[in-house]
Short mmCIF file of C-alpha atoms in Angstrom, two decimals:
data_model
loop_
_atom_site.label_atom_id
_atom_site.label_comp_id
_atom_site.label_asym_id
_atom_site.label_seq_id
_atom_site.Cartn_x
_atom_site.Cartn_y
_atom_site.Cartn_z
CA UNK G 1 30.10 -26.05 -31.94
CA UNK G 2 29.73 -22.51 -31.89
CA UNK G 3 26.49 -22.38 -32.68
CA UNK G 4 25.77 -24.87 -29.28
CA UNK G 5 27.83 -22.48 -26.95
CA UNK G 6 25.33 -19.76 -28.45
CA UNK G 7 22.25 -21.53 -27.99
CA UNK G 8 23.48 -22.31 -24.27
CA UNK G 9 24.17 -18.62 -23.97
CA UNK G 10 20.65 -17.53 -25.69
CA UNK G 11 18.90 -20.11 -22.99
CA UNK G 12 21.14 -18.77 -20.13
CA UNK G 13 20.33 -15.04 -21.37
CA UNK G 14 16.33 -16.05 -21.72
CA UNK G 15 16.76 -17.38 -17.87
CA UNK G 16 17.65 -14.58 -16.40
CA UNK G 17 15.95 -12.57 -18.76
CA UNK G 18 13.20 -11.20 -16.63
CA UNK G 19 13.73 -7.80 -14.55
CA UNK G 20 17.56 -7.99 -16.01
CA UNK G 21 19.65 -4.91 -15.13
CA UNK G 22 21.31 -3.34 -17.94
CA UNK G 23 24.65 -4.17 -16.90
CA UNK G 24 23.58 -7.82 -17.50
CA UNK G 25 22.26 -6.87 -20.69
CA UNK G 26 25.09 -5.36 -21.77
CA UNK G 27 26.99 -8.21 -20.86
CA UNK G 28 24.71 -10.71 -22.84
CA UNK G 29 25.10 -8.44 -25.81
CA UNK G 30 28.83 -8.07 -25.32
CA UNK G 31 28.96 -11.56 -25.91
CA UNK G 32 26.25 -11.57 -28.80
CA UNK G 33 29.08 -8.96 -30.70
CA UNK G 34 32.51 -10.91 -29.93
CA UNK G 35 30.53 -14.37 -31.22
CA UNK G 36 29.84 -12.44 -34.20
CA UNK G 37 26.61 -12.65 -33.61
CA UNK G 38 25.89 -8.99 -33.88
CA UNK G 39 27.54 -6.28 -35.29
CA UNK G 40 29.41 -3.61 -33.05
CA UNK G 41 27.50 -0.29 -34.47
CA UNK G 42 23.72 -1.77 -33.34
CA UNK G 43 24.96 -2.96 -29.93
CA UNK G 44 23.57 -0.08 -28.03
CA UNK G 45 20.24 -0.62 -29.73
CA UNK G 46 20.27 -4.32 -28.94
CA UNK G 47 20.91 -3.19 -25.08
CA UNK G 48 17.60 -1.42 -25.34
CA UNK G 49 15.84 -3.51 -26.80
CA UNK G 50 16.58 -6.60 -24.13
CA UNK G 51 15.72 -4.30 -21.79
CA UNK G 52 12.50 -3.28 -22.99
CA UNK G 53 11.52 -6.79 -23.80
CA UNK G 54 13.05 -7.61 -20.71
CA UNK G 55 10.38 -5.71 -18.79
CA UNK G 56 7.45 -6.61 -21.42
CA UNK G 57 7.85 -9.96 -20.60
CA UNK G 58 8.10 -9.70 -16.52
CA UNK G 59 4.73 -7.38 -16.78
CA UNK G 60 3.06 -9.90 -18.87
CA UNK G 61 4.08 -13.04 -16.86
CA UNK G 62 2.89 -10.87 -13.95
CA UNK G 63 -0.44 -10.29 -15.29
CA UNK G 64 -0.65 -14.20 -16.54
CA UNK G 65 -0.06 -15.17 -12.70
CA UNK G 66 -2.59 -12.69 -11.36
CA UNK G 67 -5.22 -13.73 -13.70
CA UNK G 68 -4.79 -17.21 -13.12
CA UNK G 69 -4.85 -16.94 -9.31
CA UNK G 70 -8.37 -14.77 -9.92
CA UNK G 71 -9.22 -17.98 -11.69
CA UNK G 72 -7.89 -20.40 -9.38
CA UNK G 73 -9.87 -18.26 -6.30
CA UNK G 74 -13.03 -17.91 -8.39
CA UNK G 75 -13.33 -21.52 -8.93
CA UNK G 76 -12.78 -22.11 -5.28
CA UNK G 77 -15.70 -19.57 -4.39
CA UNK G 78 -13.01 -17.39 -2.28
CA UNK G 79 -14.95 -13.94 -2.02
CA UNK G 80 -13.11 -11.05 -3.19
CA UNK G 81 -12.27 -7.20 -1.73
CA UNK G 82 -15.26 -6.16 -4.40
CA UNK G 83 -17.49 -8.66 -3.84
CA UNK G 84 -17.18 -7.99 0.10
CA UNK G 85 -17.62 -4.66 -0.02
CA UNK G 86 -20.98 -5.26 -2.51
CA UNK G 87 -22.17 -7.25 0.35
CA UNK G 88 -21.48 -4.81 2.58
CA UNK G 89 -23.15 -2.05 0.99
CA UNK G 90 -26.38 -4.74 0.79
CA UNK G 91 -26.15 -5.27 4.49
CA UNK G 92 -26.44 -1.48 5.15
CA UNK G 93 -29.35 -0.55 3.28
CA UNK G 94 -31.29 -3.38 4.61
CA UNK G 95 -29.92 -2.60 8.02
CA UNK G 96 -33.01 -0.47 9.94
CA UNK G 97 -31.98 3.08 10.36
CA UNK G 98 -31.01 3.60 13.90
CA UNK G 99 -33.71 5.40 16.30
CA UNK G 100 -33.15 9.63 16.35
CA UNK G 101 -31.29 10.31 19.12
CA UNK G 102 -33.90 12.71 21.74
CA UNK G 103 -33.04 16.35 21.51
CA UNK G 104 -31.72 17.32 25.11
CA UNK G 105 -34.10 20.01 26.44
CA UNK G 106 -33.37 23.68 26.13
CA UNK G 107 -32.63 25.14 29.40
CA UNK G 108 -35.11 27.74 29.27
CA UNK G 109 -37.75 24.70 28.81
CA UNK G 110 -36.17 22.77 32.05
CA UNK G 111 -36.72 26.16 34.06
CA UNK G 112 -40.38 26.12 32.99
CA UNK G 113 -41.14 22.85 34.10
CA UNK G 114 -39.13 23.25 37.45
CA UNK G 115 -41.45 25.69 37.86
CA UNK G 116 -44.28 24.13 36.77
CA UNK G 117 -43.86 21.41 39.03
CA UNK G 118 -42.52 24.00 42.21
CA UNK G 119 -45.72 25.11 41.53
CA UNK G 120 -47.78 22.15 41.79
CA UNK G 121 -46.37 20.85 44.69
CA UNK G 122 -46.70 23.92 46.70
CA UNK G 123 -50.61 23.66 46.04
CA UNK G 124 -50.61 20.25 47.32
CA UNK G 125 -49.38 20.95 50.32
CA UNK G 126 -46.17 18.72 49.32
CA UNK G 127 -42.42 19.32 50.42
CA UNK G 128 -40.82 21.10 48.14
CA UNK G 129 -37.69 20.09 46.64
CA UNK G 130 -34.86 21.45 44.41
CA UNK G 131 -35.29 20.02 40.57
CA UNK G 132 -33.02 16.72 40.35
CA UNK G 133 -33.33 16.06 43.83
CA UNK G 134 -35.32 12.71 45.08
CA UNK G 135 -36.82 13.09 48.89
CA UNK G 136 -35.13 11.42 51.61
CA UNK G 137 -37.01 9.08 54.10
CA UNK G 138 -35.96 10.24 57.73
CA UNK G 139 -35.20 7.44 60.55
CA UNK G 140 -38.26 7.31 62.89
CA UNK G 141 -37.41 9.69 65.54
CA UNK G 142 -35.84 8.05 68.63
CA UNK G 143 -37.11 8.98 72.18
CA UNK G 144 -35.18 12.29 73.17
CA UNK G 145 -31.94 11.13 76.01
CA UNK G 146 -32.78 12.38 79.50
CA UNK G 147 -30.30 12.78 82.11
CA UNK G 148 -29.11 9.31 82.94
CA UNK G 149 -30.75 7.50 85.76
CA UNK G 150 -29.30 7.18 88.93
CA UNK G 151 -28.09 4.30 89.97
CA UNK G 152 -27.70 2.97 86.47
CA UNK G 153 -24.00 3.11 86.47
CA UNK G 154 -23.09 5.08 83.12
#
């Protein structure tokens, strides 16, 4: 009978047995010494040593789940974060490098041609205009008012 209550204990103990805090360990191993299943001097030993297993055997059954959900996603053809970013680096060096962007002119070299073209148009006989400037187109003129006639009322 004793034996079964242990068993039921070492099953209960192996349940909860992953990320267990030491005060449940020292519990389980309490009860381990008053069954006489252990003896008193190698208790604190058998405290570390659940623990350490404790957190062997979360880590592992951590890694087990990962690498079966890689497997699971692999055989589904999900992409992963690696195999994106591959892609992405593909995509870029086929991608056409984008035009140069034109130098803006020096100002010294806008002053030239303002003057350039001051110049030119002053030859021509054309109005002259300031640089960034487009020419107006003036209303036809209208006859010039006289006096009003008389008579007319206004």
């Amino acid at each position: 009978m004793a034996k079964t209550d242990l068993f039921k204990r070492t099953i209960e103990a192996g349940t909860s047995f992953l990320d267990m805090s030491r005060e449940r360990a020292e519990t389980v191993v309490k009860e381990w010494v008053e069954a006489g299943d252990l003896r008193k001097g190698r208790a604190q030993q058998a405290i570390d040593d659940v623990l350490a297993r404790s957190r062997k055997v979360s880590d592992d059954l951590r890694e087990l789940i990962r690498r079966e959900i890689r497997e699971q996603l692999g055989g589904m053809g999900v992409a992963t974060a690696d195999d994106i970013a591959r892609l992405e680096a593909k995509i870029d060096e086929l991608r056409p490098a984008p035009p140069a962007a034109p130098a803006s002119e020096p100002p010294a070299a806008r002053v030239k041609k303002m003057a350039k073209a001051t110049k030119k148009a002053a030859t021509k006989g054309a109005p002259i205009r300031k640089a960034g400037t487009t020419a107006k187109k003036t209303p036809a003129a209208k006859p010039a008012a006289g006096p009003a006639a008389p008579g007319s009322g206004t």
